[in-house]
Coordinates of C-alpha atoms (C1' of nucleotides) in Angstrom, one line a residue:
Chain A
X29 CA -23.3 16.8 -24.8
X30 CA -21.2 15.1 -27.5
X31 CA -17.6 14.6 -26.7
X32 CA -15.2 16.7 -28.7
X33 CA -11.5 16.2 -28.4
X34 CA -8.6 17.6 -30.3
X35 CA -5.0 16.7 -31.2
X36 CA -3.1 19.9 -31.8
X37 CA 0.4 19.3 -33.0
X38 CA 2.7 22.2 -34.0
X39 CA 4.3 21.6 -37.4
X40 CA 7.9 22.2 -36.1
X41 CA 9.1 18.6 -36.6
X42 CA 8.0 15.1 -37.5
X43 CA 5.3 13.4 -35.6
X44 CA 7.1 11.5 -32.9
X45 CA 5.8 8.6 -30.8
X46 CA 4.9 10.7 -27.8
X47 CA 2.7 12.8 -30.1
X48 CA 1.2 9.7 -31.6
X49 CA 0.4 8.3 -28.2
X50 CA -1.4 11.5 -27.3
X51 CA -3.2 11.5 -30.6
X52 CA -4.1 7.9 -30.1
X53 CA -5.6 8.4 -26.6
X54 CA -7.7 11.3 -28.0
X55 CA -8.8 9.2 -30.9
X56 CA -9.7 6.1 -28.8
X57 CA -11.6 8.3 -26.3
X58 CA -13.5 10.0 -29.1
X59 CA -14.4 6.7 -30.9
X60 CA -15.3 5.1 -27.6
X61 CA -17.6 8.0 -26.6
X62 CA -19.1 8.4 -30.1
X63 CA -17.5 11.8 -30.1
X64 CA -15.6 13.9 -32.6
X65 CA -11.9 14.0 -33.2
X66 CA -10.6 17.4 -34.2
X67 CA -7.1 18.0 -35.6
X68 CA -5.9 21.5 -35.1
X69 CA -2.6 22.9 -36.2
X70 CA -0.9 25.0 -33.6
X71 CA 1.4 26.9 -35.9
X72 CA 1.8 30.1 -34.1
X73 CA 5.6 29.7 -34.1
X74 CA 6.4 31.5 -37.3
X75 CA 10.1 30.7 -37.3
X76 CA 9.9 27.0 -36.7
X77 CA 6.7 26.0 -38.4
X78 CA 7.3 24.4 -41.8
X79 CA 4.9 23.2 -44.5
X80 CA 6.8 20.0 -45.0
X81 CA 6.3 19.1 -41.3
X82 CA 2.6 19.8 -41.6
X83 CA 2.3 17.4 -44.5
X84 CA 4.5 14.8 -42.9
X85 CA 2.4 14.9 -39.7
X86 CA -0.8 14.5 -41.6
X87 CA 0.6 11.7 -43.7
X88 CA 1.8 10.0 -40.5
X89 CA -1.7 10.3 -39.0
X90 CA -3.3 8.8 -42.1
X91 CA -0.8 6.0 -42.3
X92 CA -1.6 5.1 -38.7
X93 CA -5.3 5.2 -39.4
X94 CA -5.9 7.9 -36.9
X95 CA -8.6 9.7 -38.9
X96 CA -10.1 13.0 -37.8
X97 CA -13.6 14.4 -38.2
X98 CA -12.6 18.0 -38.5
X99 CA -9.3 19.6 -39.5
X100 CA -6.9 20.0 -42.4
X101 CA -7.7 18.0 -45.6
X102 CA -11.1 17.7 -44.2
X103 CA -12.7 20.9 -43.1
X104 CA -15.4 21.3 -40.6
X105 CA -17.8 23.9 -39.0
X106 CA -15.4 25.2 -36.5
X107 CA -12.6 26.2 -38.9
X108 CA -10.2 27.4 -39.8
X109 CA -8.1 24.7 -38.2
X110 CA -4.8 26.4 -38.5
X111 CA -4.2 28.9 -35.8
X112 CA -2.3 31.2 -38.1
X113 CA -5.6 31.7 -39.9
X114 CA -7.5 32.6 -36.7
X115 CA -5.5 35.7 -35.7
X116 CA -8.5 38.0 -35.9
X117 CA -10.4 35.9 -33.5
X118 CA -7.7 36.1 -30.9
X119 CA -7.4 39.8 -31.5
X120 CA -11.0 40.3 -30.5
X121 CA -10.5 38.6 -27.2
X122 CA -7.2 40.4 -26.5
X123 CA -8.9 43.7 -27.0
X124 CA -11.5 42.6 -24.5
X125 CA -8.8 41.7 -22.0
X126 CA -7.1 45.0 -22.6
X127 CA -10.2 47.0 -22.2
X128 CA -11.2 45.2 -19.1
X129 CA -7.9 46.0 -17.5
X130 CA -6.9 42.3 -17.4
X131 CA -4.0 42.6 -19.8
X132 CA -1.4 45.3 -20.5
X133 CA 1.3 46.3 -22.9
X134 CA 4.9 45.5 -21.8
X135 CA 7.8 47.3 -23.4
X136 CA 10.6 45.5 -21.5
X137 CA 13.2 44.3 -23.9
X138 CA 14.3 40.6 -24.1
X139 CA 17.7 41.7 -23.0
X140 CA 16.3 43.4 -19.9
X141 CA 14.2 40.3 -19.1
X142 CA 17.2 38.0 -19.5
X143 CA 19.2 40.2 -17.2
X144 CA 16.5 40.0 -14.5
X145 CA 16.2 36.3 -15.0
X146 CA 19.9 35.9 -14.4
X147 CA 19.7 37.9 -11.3
X148 CA 16.8 35.8 -10.0
X149 CA 18.9 32.7 -10.7
X150 CA 21.8 34.0 -8.8
X151 CA 19.7 34.7 -5.8
X152 CA 18.2 31.3 -6.0
X153 CA 14.8 32.6 -6.8
X154 CA 12.4 31.3 -9.4
X155 CA 12.5 33.4 -12.6
X156 CA 9.7 35.9 -12.4
X157 CA 8.5 38.9 -14.4
X158 CA 8.5 41.9 -12.0
X159 CA 5.5 43.7 -13.3
X160 CA 7.5 46.6 -14.5
X161 CA 5.0 47.7 -17.1
X162 CA 1.9 46.7 -15.2
X163 CA 0.9 50.2 -14.2
X164 CA 1.9 52.2 -17.2
X165 CA -0.7 54.9 -17.9
X166 CA -2.6 54.9 -21.1
X167 CA -0.7 57.9 -22.2
X168 CA 2.7 56.3 -21.6
X169 CA 1.6 53.3 -23.6
X170 CA 0.5 55.5 -26.5
X171 CA 3.7 57.5 -26.5
X172 CA 6.0 54.4 -26.5
X173 CA 3.9 52.9 -29.2
X174 CA 4.2 56.0 -31.2
X175 CA 7.9 55.9 -30.5
X176 CA 8.0 52.6 -32.3
X177 CA 9.0 50.6 -29.3
X178 CA 8.1 46.9 -29.7
X179 CA 5.9 45.4 -27.1
X180 CA 4.2 42.3 -25.9
X181 CA 0.9 41.9 -24.1
X182 CA 0.8 40.3 -20.7
X183 CA -2.0 39.0 -18.7
X184 CA -2.6 40.6 -15.3
X185 CA -2.7 37.5 -13.2
X186 CA -4.6 37.8 -10.0
X187 CA -2.3 37.1 -7.0
X188 CA -4.9 36.0 -4.6
X189 CA -6.4 32.6 -4.0
X190 CA -5.7 29.5 -5.9
X191 CA -6.5 27.8 -9.2
X192 CA -7.8 24.3 -9.4
X193 CA -7.3 22.0 -12.3
X194 CA -9.8 19.2 -12.5
X195 CA -8.0 16.3 -14.2
X196 CA -9.3 12.9 -15.1
X197 CA -6.0 11.3 -14.6
X198 CA -4.4 13.3 -11.8
X199 CA -7.7 14.2 -10.0
X200 CA -7.7 17.6 -8.5
X201 CA -4.5 19.6 -8.7
X202 CA -4.3 22.9 -6.9
X203 CA -1.9 25.8 -7.5
X204 CA -1.5 29.0 -5.5
X205 CA -2.0 32.0 -7.7
X206 CA 0.8 33.9 -6.2
X207 CA 3.3 31.6 -7.9
X208 CA 2.3 32.9 -11.3
X209 CA 3.8 36.0 -12.8
X210 CA 2.2 38.1 -15.6
X211 CA 2.9 35.8 -18.5
X212 CA 2.9 36.9 -22.1
X213 CA -0.2 36.2 -24.1
X214 CA 0.7 38.1 -27.3
X215 CA 4.2 38.1 -28.7
X216 CA 5.9 41.2 -30.2
X217 CA 5.0 39.9 -33.7
X218 CA 1.4 40.2 -32.7
X219 CA 0.8 36.5 -32.6
X220 CA -0.7 35.0 -29.4
X221 CA 1.3 32.5 -27.4
X222 CA 0.3 28.9 -26.9
X223 CA -1.5 29.5 -23.6
X224 CA -3.8 32.1 -25.1
X225 CA -4.4 30.7 -28.6
X226 CA -4.9 27.1 -27.4
X227 CA -7.2 28.1 -24.6
X228 CA -9.3 30.3 -26.9
X229 CA -9.5 27.7 -29.6
X230 CA -10.4 24.9 -27.2
X231 CA -13.3 27.1 -26.1
X232 CA -14.3 28.3 -29.5
X233 CA -14.2 24.8 -31.0
X234 CA -16.2 23.5 -28.1
X235 CA -13.7 21.0 -27.0
X236 CA -15.0 19.1 -24.1
X237 CA -11.9 17.1 -23.1
X238 CA -8.3 18.2 -23.4
X239 CA -6.2 15.1 -23.4
X240 CA -2.5 15.9 -23.7
X241 CA 0.9 15.0 -22.3
X242 CA 1.8 15.7 -18.7
X243 CA 4.3 18.3 -19.6
X244 CA 1.4 20.6 -20.0
X245 CA 0.0 20.2 -16.5
X246 CA 2.0 23.0 -15.1
X247 CA 0.7 25.3 -17.8
X248 CA -2.8 24.4 -17.3
X249 CA -3.6 26.7 -14.4
X250 CA -2.6 29.7 -16.6
X251 CA -5.1 28.5 -19.1
X252 CA -7.8 28.1 -16.4
X253 CA -7.1 31.6 -15.3
X254 CA -7.6 32.9 -18.8
X255 CA -10.9 31.1 -19.0
X256 CA -12.0 32.5 -15.7
X257 CA -11.2 36.1 -16.7
X258 CA -13.0 35.7 -20.0
X259 CA -15.9 33.8 -18.5
X260 CA -15.3 30.7 -20.5
X261 CA -16.0 27.2 -19.4
X262 CA -12.9 25.1 -18.8
X263 CA -12.7 21.8 -20.6
X264 CA -12.2 18.6 -18.7
X265 CA -8.5 17.9 -18.6
X266 CA -6.7 14.6 -18.8
X267 CA -2.9 14.8 -18.6
X268 CA -1.5 11.5 -19.7
X269 CA 1.9 10.3 -18.6
X270 CA 4.9 11.0 -20.7
X271 CA 6.9 8.6 -22.7
X272 CA 10.6 8.6 -21.7
X273 CA 13.7 7.2 -23.4
X274 CA 15.4 4.1 -22.1
X275 CA 17.8 6.4 -20.1
X276 CA 14.8 8.0 -18.4
X277 CA 15.3 11.3 -20.1
X278 CA 12.9 13.1 -22.4
X279 CA 12.7 11.5 -25.8
X280 CA 14.9 13.2 -28.4
X281 CA 16.6 12.4 -31.6
X282 CA 19.7 11.1 -30.0
X283 CA 17.7 8.2 -28.7
X284 CA 17.4 6.7 -32.2
X285 CA 14.1 6.3 -34.0
X286 CA 11.5 8.6 -32.5
X287 CA 9.4 9.7 -35.5
X288 CA 6.6 7.8 -37.1
X289 CA 8.3 8.0 -40.5
X290 CA 11.4 6.2 -39.1
X291 CA 9.3 3.4 -37.8
X292 CA 7.5 3.1 -41.1
X293 CA 10.9 2.9 -42.9
X294 CA 12.0 0.2 -40.5
X295 CA 9.1 -1.9 -41.6
X296 CA 7.0 -1.5 -38.5
X297 CA 3.3 -2.0 -39.2
X298 CA 0.8 0.7 -38.2
X299 CA -1.2 -1.8 -36.3
X300 CA 1.8 -2.8 -34.2
X301 CA 2.8 0.7 -33.4
X302 CA -0.8 1.6 -32.4
X303 CA -1.1 -1.5 -30.3
X304 CA 2.2 -1.0 -28.6
X305 CA 1.6 2.7 -27.9
X306 CA -1.8 2.0 -26.5
X307 CA -0.2 -0.3 -24.0
X308 CA 2.2 2.5 -22.9
X309 CA 0.3 4.2 -20.1
X310 CA -2.9 2.4 -20.6
X311 CA -4.1 -1.1 -19.9
X312 CA -7.6 -2.5 -20.3
X313 CA -7.0 -4.4 -17.0
X314 CA -6.2 -8.1 -16.9
X315 CA -3.8 -9.8 -19.2
X316 CA -4.9 -8.5 -22.5
X317 CA -2.0 -7.3 -24.7
X318 CA -2.8 -7.9 -28.3
X319 CA -5.9 -6.2 -29.3
X320 CA -7.5 -5.3 -32.6
X321 CA -8.4 -1.7 -33.0
X322 CA -12.1 -2.3 -32.5
X323 CA -11.5 -3.9 -29.2
X324 CA -9.2 -1.1 -28.0
X325 CA -11.9 1.3 -28.8
X326 CA -14.5 -0.5 -26.8
X327 CA -12.2 -1.1 -23.9
X328 CA -10.6 2.3 -23.7
X329 CA -11.3 4.6 -20.8
X330 CA -9.3 7.5 -19.3
X331 CA -9.6 6.3 -15.7
X332 CA -7.5 3.2 -16.7
X333 CA -4.7 5.5 -17.9
X334 CA -1.8 5.2 -15.5
X335 CA -0.2 8.2 -13.8
X336 CA 3.5 7.3 -14.1
X337 CA 5.7 8.0 -17.1
X338 CA 6.7 5.0 -19.1
X339 CA 9.8 4.1 -20.9
X340 CA 9.5 2.8 -24.4
X341 CA 11.0 -0.5 -25.3
X342 CA 11.8 -1.2 -29.0
X343 CA 12.0 -4.9 -28.4
X344 CA 8.4 -5.2 -27.3
X345 CA 7.3 -3.1 -30.3
X346 CA 9.2 -5.4 -32.6
X347 CA 7.7 -8.5 -31.0
X348 CA 4.2 -7.1 -31.5
X349 CA 5.2 -6.2 -35.1
X350 CA 6.1 -9.8 -35.8
X351 CA 2.7 -10.9 -34.5
X352 CA 0.9 -8.4 -36.8
X353 CA 3.2 -9.2 -39.7
X354 CA 2.3 -12.9 -39.4
X355 CA -1.4 -12.5 -39.0
X356 CA -2.0 -10.2 -41.9
X357 CA -3.7 -11.6 -44.9
X358 CA -1.2 -13.1 -47.3
X359 CA -1.9 -10.7 -50.1
X360 CA -1.9 -7.7 -47.8
X361 CA 1.5 -8.7 -46.4
X362 CA 2.8 -9.2 -49.9
X363 CA 1.7 -5.7 -51.0
X364 CA 3.2 -4.1 -47.9
X365 CA 6.6 -5.7 -48.6
X366 CA 6.9 -4.4 -52.1
X367 CA 8.3 -1.0 -51.3
X368 CA 10.9 -2.6 -49.1
X369 CA 11.9 -5.1 -51.8
X370 CA 12.2 -2.2 -54.3
X371 CA 14.2 -0.1 -51.9
X372 CA 16.8 -2.8 -51.6
X373 CA 16.9 -3.4 -55.3
X374 CA 15.6 -6.9 -54.9
X375 CA 12.7 -6.4 -57.3
X376 CA 12.2 -3.5 -59.7
X377 CA 8.6 -3.7 -60.8
X378 CA 5.9 -6.1 -60.0
X379 CA 4.1 -6.1 -63.3
X380 CA 1.9 -9.1 -63.7
X381 CA -0.5 -10.8 -61.4
X382 CA 1.6 -13.9 -61.4
X383 CA 4.6 -11.9 -60.2
X384 CA 2.5 -10.5 -57.4
X385 CA 1.2 -14.0 -56.5
X386 CA 4.8 -15.3 -56.4
X387 CA 5.8 -12.4 -54.3
X388 CA 2.9 -13.0 -51.9
X389 CA 4.0 -16.6 -51.5
X390 CA 7.6 -15.6 -50.8
X391 CA 6.6 -13.1 -48.2
X392 CA 4.2 -15.5 -46.6
X393 CA 7.0 -18.1 -46.2
X394 CA 9.6 -15.7 -45.1
X395 CA 7.6 -13.7 -42.5
X396 CA 7.4 -16.6 -40.1
X397 CA 11.0 -16.0 -39.0
X398 CA 11.4 -12.3 -39.0
X399 CA 10.0 -9.2 -37.2
X400 CA 9.9 -6.3 -39.7
X401 CA 9.2 -5.7 -43.3
X402 CA 12.8 -4.6 -43.6
X403 CA 13.8 -8.1 -42.5
X404 CA 11.3 -9.7 -44.8
X405 CA 13.1 -8.0 -47.7
X406 CA 16.5 -9.2 -46.5
X407 CA 15.2 -12.7 -46.1
X408 CA 13.6 -12.8 -49.5
X409 CA 16.6 -11.9 -51.7
X410 CA 17.3 -15.4 -53.0
X411 CA 13.8 -15.8 -54.2
X412 CA 14.3 -13.0 -56.7
X413 CA 18.0 -13.1 -57.6
X414 CA 20.7 -15.5 -58.5
X415 CA 23.6 -13.4 -57.4
X416 CA 23.1 -13.9 -53.6
X417 CA 26.3 -14.5 -51.7
X418 CA 27.1 -17.6 -49.6
X419 CA 27.6 -16.9 -45.9
X420 CA 31.3 -17.4 -45.2
X421 CA 30.9 -19.1 -41.8
X422 CA 28.4 -21.5 -43.3
X423 CA 30.6 -22.3 -46.2
X424 CA 33.4 -23.1 -43.8
X425 CA 31.1 -25.4 -41.9
X426 CA 29.1 -27.2 -44.6
X427 CA 31.0 -26.9 -47.8
X428 CA 34.3 -28.1 -46.5
X429 CA 33.3 -31.7 -46.0
X430 CA 35.4 -34.3 -47.8
X431 CA 32.4 -35.7 -49.6
X432 CA 30.7 -32.4 -50.4
X433 CA 31.2 -32.5 -54.2
X434 CA 29.9 -36.0 -54.8
X435 CA 27.0 -35.4 -52.3
X436 CA 26.0 -32.2 -54.1
X437 CA 26.2 -34.0 -57.4
X438 CA 24.0 -36.8 -56.1
X439 CA 21.5 -34.3 -54.7
X440 CA 21.3 -32.4 -58.0
X441 CA 20.7 -35.7 -59.8
X442 CA 18.0 -36.9 -57.4
X443 CA 16.2 -33.5 -57.3
X444 CA 16.3 -33.3 -61.1
X445 CA 14.2 -36.4 -61.2
X446 CA 11.5 -35.4 -58.7
X447 CA 8.1 -35.2 -60.3
X448 CA 6.0 -33.4 -59.4
X449 CA 8.4 -31.1 -57.6
X450 CA 6.4 -30.7 -54.4
X451 CA 7.1 -30.9 -50.7
X452 CA 6.1 -34.5 -50.2
X453 CA 7.8 -35.8 -53.3
X454 CA 11.0 -33.9 -52.5
X455 CA 10.9 -35.1 -49.0
X456 CA 10.6 -38.7 -50.1
X457 CA 13.4 -38.4 -52.6
X458 CA 15.8 -36.9 -50.1
X459 CA 15.0 -39.5 -47.5
X460 CA 15.8 -42.2 -49.9
X461 CA 19.0 -40.5 -50.9
X462 CA 19.9 -40.2 -47.2
X463 CA 19.5 -43.8 -46.4
X464 CA 21.3 -45.0 -49.6
X465 CA 24.3 -42.7 -48.7
X466 CA 23.9 -43.5 -45.0
X467 CA 23.9 -39.8 -44.2
X468 CA 21.8 -38.0 -41.6
X469 CA 19.2 -35.9 -43.2
X470 CA 20.8 -32.7 -41.9
X471 CA 24.0 -33.7 -43.7
X472 CA 22.0 -33.4 -46.9
X473 CA 19.7 -30.6 -46.1
X474 CA 22.1 -28.1 -44.8
X475 CA 24.3 -28.2 -47.9
X476 CA 21.1 -27.8 -50.0
X477 CA 20.0 -24.9 -48.0
X478 CA 23.3 -23.2 -48.3
X479 CA 23.4 -23.9 -52.0
X480 CA 20.0 -22.5 -52.8
X481 CA 19.7 -19.7 -50.3
X482 CA 23.3 -18.8 -49.4
X483 CA 22.7 -19.3 -45.7
X484 CA 21.7 -22.0 -43.3
X485 CA 18.7 -20.4 -41.6
X486 CA 15.3 -19.7 -43.0
X487 CA 11.9 -21.1 -43.5
X488 CA 11.1 -24.8 -44.0
X489 CA 13.5 -26.1 -46.6
X490 CA 11.0 -28.1 -48.5
X491 CA 8.7 -25.0 -48.8
X492 CA 11.6 -23.0 -50.1
X493 CA 12.5 -25.6 -52.7
X494 CA 8.9 -26.1 -53.8
X495 CA 8.5 -22.4 -54.2
X496 CA 11.8 -21.9 -56.1
X497 CA 10.9 -24.7 -58.4
X498 CA 13.0 -27.6 -59.7
X499 CA 15.0 -25.8 -62.3
X500 CA 16.3 -23.1 -60.1
X501 CA 17.0 -25.5 -57.2
X502 CA 18.9 -27.9 -59.4
X503 CA 20.8 -25.2 -61.1
X504 CA 21.9 -23.7 -57.8
X505 CA 23.0 -27.0 -56.4
X506 CA 25.1 -27.5 -59.4
X507 CA 26.6 -24.1 -59.1
X508 CA 27.4 -24.8 -55.5
X509 CA 29.1 -28.0 -56.5
X510 CA 31.2 -26.0 -58.9
X511 CA 32.0 -23.5 -56.2
X512 CA 33.2 -26.4 -53.9
X513 CA 35.2 -27.9 -56.7
X514 CA 37.0 -24.6 -57.4
X515 CA 37.7 -24.3 -53.7
X516 CA 39.2 -27.7 -53.7
X517 CA 41.3 -26.9 -56.7
X518 CA 42.7 -23.9 -55.0
X519 CA 43.6 -26.0 -52.0
X520 CA 45.5 -28.5 -54.2
X521 CA 47.5 -25.7 -55.9
Chain B
rG251 C1' 15.9 26.8 -6.6
rG252 C1' 10.0 27.5 -6.4
rC253 C1' 5.8 24.9 -7.8
rC254 C1' 3.4 20.4 -9.8
rC255 C1' 3.2 15.1 -10.9
rC256 C1' 5.0 10.2 -10.2
rU257 C1' 7.3 5.5 -7.6
rU258 C1' 4.9 -3.0 -8.3
rC259 C1' 10.2 -7.8 -11.8
rG260 C1' 15.5 -4.8 -16.4
rU261 C1' 10.9 -2.8 -19.4
rC262 C1' 5.3 -2.3 -20.1
rU263 C1' 1.7 -3.4 -16.7
rA264 C1' -2.5 -6.5 -13.4
rA265 C1' -4.1 -7.1 -8.6
rU266 C1' -13.3 -5.0 -7.4
rC267 C1' -14.5 -2.4 -0.7
rG268 C1' -7.2 -3.3 2.8
rG269 C1' -7.0 -10.3 3.4
rU270 C1' -3.2 -12.8 -3.4
rG271 C1' 1.9 -18.2 -3.0
rA272 C1' 1.8 -10.3 -5.8
rG273 C1' -0.6 -12.3 -12.0
rG274 C1' 0.6 -11.5 -17.3
rA275 C1' 3.6 -9.6 -21.5
rC276 C1' 8.5 -8.2 -23.7
rA277 C1' 13.6 -9.2 -22.7
rC278 C1' 16.9 -12.8 -20.6
rC279 C1' 18.2 -18.0 -19.3
rA280 C1' 17.3 -23.4 -19.9
rG281 C1' 14.9 -27.5 -22.1
rC282 C1' 12.0 -29.6 -26.0
rC283 C1' 10.6 -29.8 -31.2
rU284 C1' 12.8 -29.8 -36.1
rU285 C1' 16.1 -30.7 -42.1
rU286 C1' 18.3 -25.1 -40.3
rC287 C1' 17.1 -20.8 -37.3
rA288 C1' 16.7 -15.3 -35.2
rA289 C1' 10.5 -19.1 -35.4
rG290 C1' 7.2 -22.4 -32.2
rC291 C1' 6.3 -25.0 -27.5
rU292 C1' 7.4 -25.8 -22.2
rG293 C1' 9.7 -24.2 -17.9
rG294 C1' 12.9 -20.8 -15.0
rC295 C1' 15.0 -16.1 -13.2
rA296 C1' 13.2 -11.5 -11.4
rG297 C1' 9.4 -6.7 -8.3
rC298 C1' 5.7 -3.8 -4.1
rA299 C1' 12.0 2.7 -3.4
rG300 C1' 13.1 3.3 2.2
rG301 C1' 11.2 4.5 7.1
rG302 C1' 7.3 5.5 10.3
rG303 C1' 2.3 5.1 11.6
rU304 C1' -3.5 3.5 11.2
rU305 C1' -5.4 -1.7 11.4
rC306 C1' -6.6 -8.3 13.7
rA307 C1' -4.6 -7.6 8.6
rA308 C1' -1.3 -2.7 4.1
rA309 C1' 1.5 -3.1 -2.6
rU310 C1' -3.4 -0.9 -1.4
rC311 C1' -5.0 4.3 3.6
rC312 C1' -1.9 8.6 6.2
rC313 C1' 2.9 11.1 7.2
rC314 C1' 8.1 11.7 6.3
rU315 C1' 12.6 10.7 3.5
rA316 C1' 14.8 9.4 -1.0
rG317 C1' 14.7 9.1 -6.2
rG318 C1' 12.7 10.2 -11.1
rG319 C1' 10.0 13.4 -14.4
rG320 C1' 7.7 18.0 -15.7
rU321 C1' 7.3 23.3 -15.6
rC322 C1' 8.8 28.2 -14.4
rA323 C1' 10.3 31.0 -22.9
rC324 C1' 8.3 36.7 -27.2
rC325 C1' 8.3 27.0 -28.0
rA326 C1' 4.2 24.6 -28.2

RNA sequence: GGCCCCUUCGUCUAAUCGGUGAGGACACCAGCCUUUCAAGCUGGCAGCAGGGGUUCAAAUCCCCUAGGGGUCACCA
């Protein structure tokens, strides 16, 4: 039997990291087992499902490299893969349930149900449907229908015995049937609810393993009951732990970045996000942390998935990101940085190959000290523009020296003579200057750095200079000298 | 409230059948390196929720308590 798993998002919002982690575990399991990954769209919520979310979710999946074997943009033999296009299939099964006396029409109004729920709450009882419509006669049902009363369809849930969920993560979980009420399987708009549609599709699509978040565990016995009544085989379940926000509550927008798109905009790399999320709730055992995708696939197994919920930690993700950022091929990193440089108005177009090559070098240099593509762009500004500002605190510290003007002048003079303008030659020239002026190297280098980058931190200064080239460096040092001169003048006045 | 799940450093986690100085990573702190630094290197801090059992021996098995999370929707 070949493994078939599915990820079934509902297009009611962006793909968030919890969803990604679920998708990832499904994907890793499928790839590890040589199975199929199915993407199904659970869009039975007419009000909240939106086309833009669907597209965004698919884009996010593709960006992450979580590809699927069957589903939207792809097709497959078990389609359609949008639940909204499978209504007739559900209808068929619902009729069977109705005919077999395992389901019934319920005409109770939402208002009435709300009232009962409130009563239950007041009495400290669990909210529970009372089975009001369970024994309506066929005639009564027909009359009410003819009357135009709206109705839902409920499953007649057996109250005897217990239902067992076999779970690869939680092991065997047992529920007593008497705790279940007759839950709704078809809404008044004629569309099945999650418990029905999902169960039916999982069976119809021959899903072998249902891997999903733990929030679904409590719902699972209802799905098992449906299978039992319909004579369907239950899939093997694996309820993976949830991802919680730093305050231990369920992840929501108020916790900051939660959607894949937001991480992408921040300059997080897909590899980093994948690696980080893989480590949340799963460990290959031992000390392994940083893993290429291939290794994750070969190491992945559901019995190493932990049972307890985990709290996501942006700092570790960022740290992983810096690792992936640095180990990417130079040209690849350069390409990835382009949108961020454009976004900040640092570059407009990268036309020629030379321009791209230069950009690649800049990114290569700058990425050593930063953690995201966003920060790469921030750190790269002075490589592309002359109008960068000087950091005020640094100016106060390094441009306020008595000898700053003559020193900058000497520096400009010396650097102007360096030929060829390369790391070693520049280094030698500055060393010579330092000893002739009896100045510590830092007394020379810091002002240069500030003059040519506007700040006192960054990559290796010699690398920066070599990449900028003699003309720009000398020009900037001269400009800094003028800046200091103006400052002095102001002080004199 | 009923039901279900969970509980190892602040966070993510490791620890084949019970025997470990309870290991690693991020974060944090310190030192080193260096022309700077938010980088790198080295080191440090820090944990078995609590209480009972079982056992020669418990983070590991059992029970209880506490805490956290989930679910009980005409949302998925």
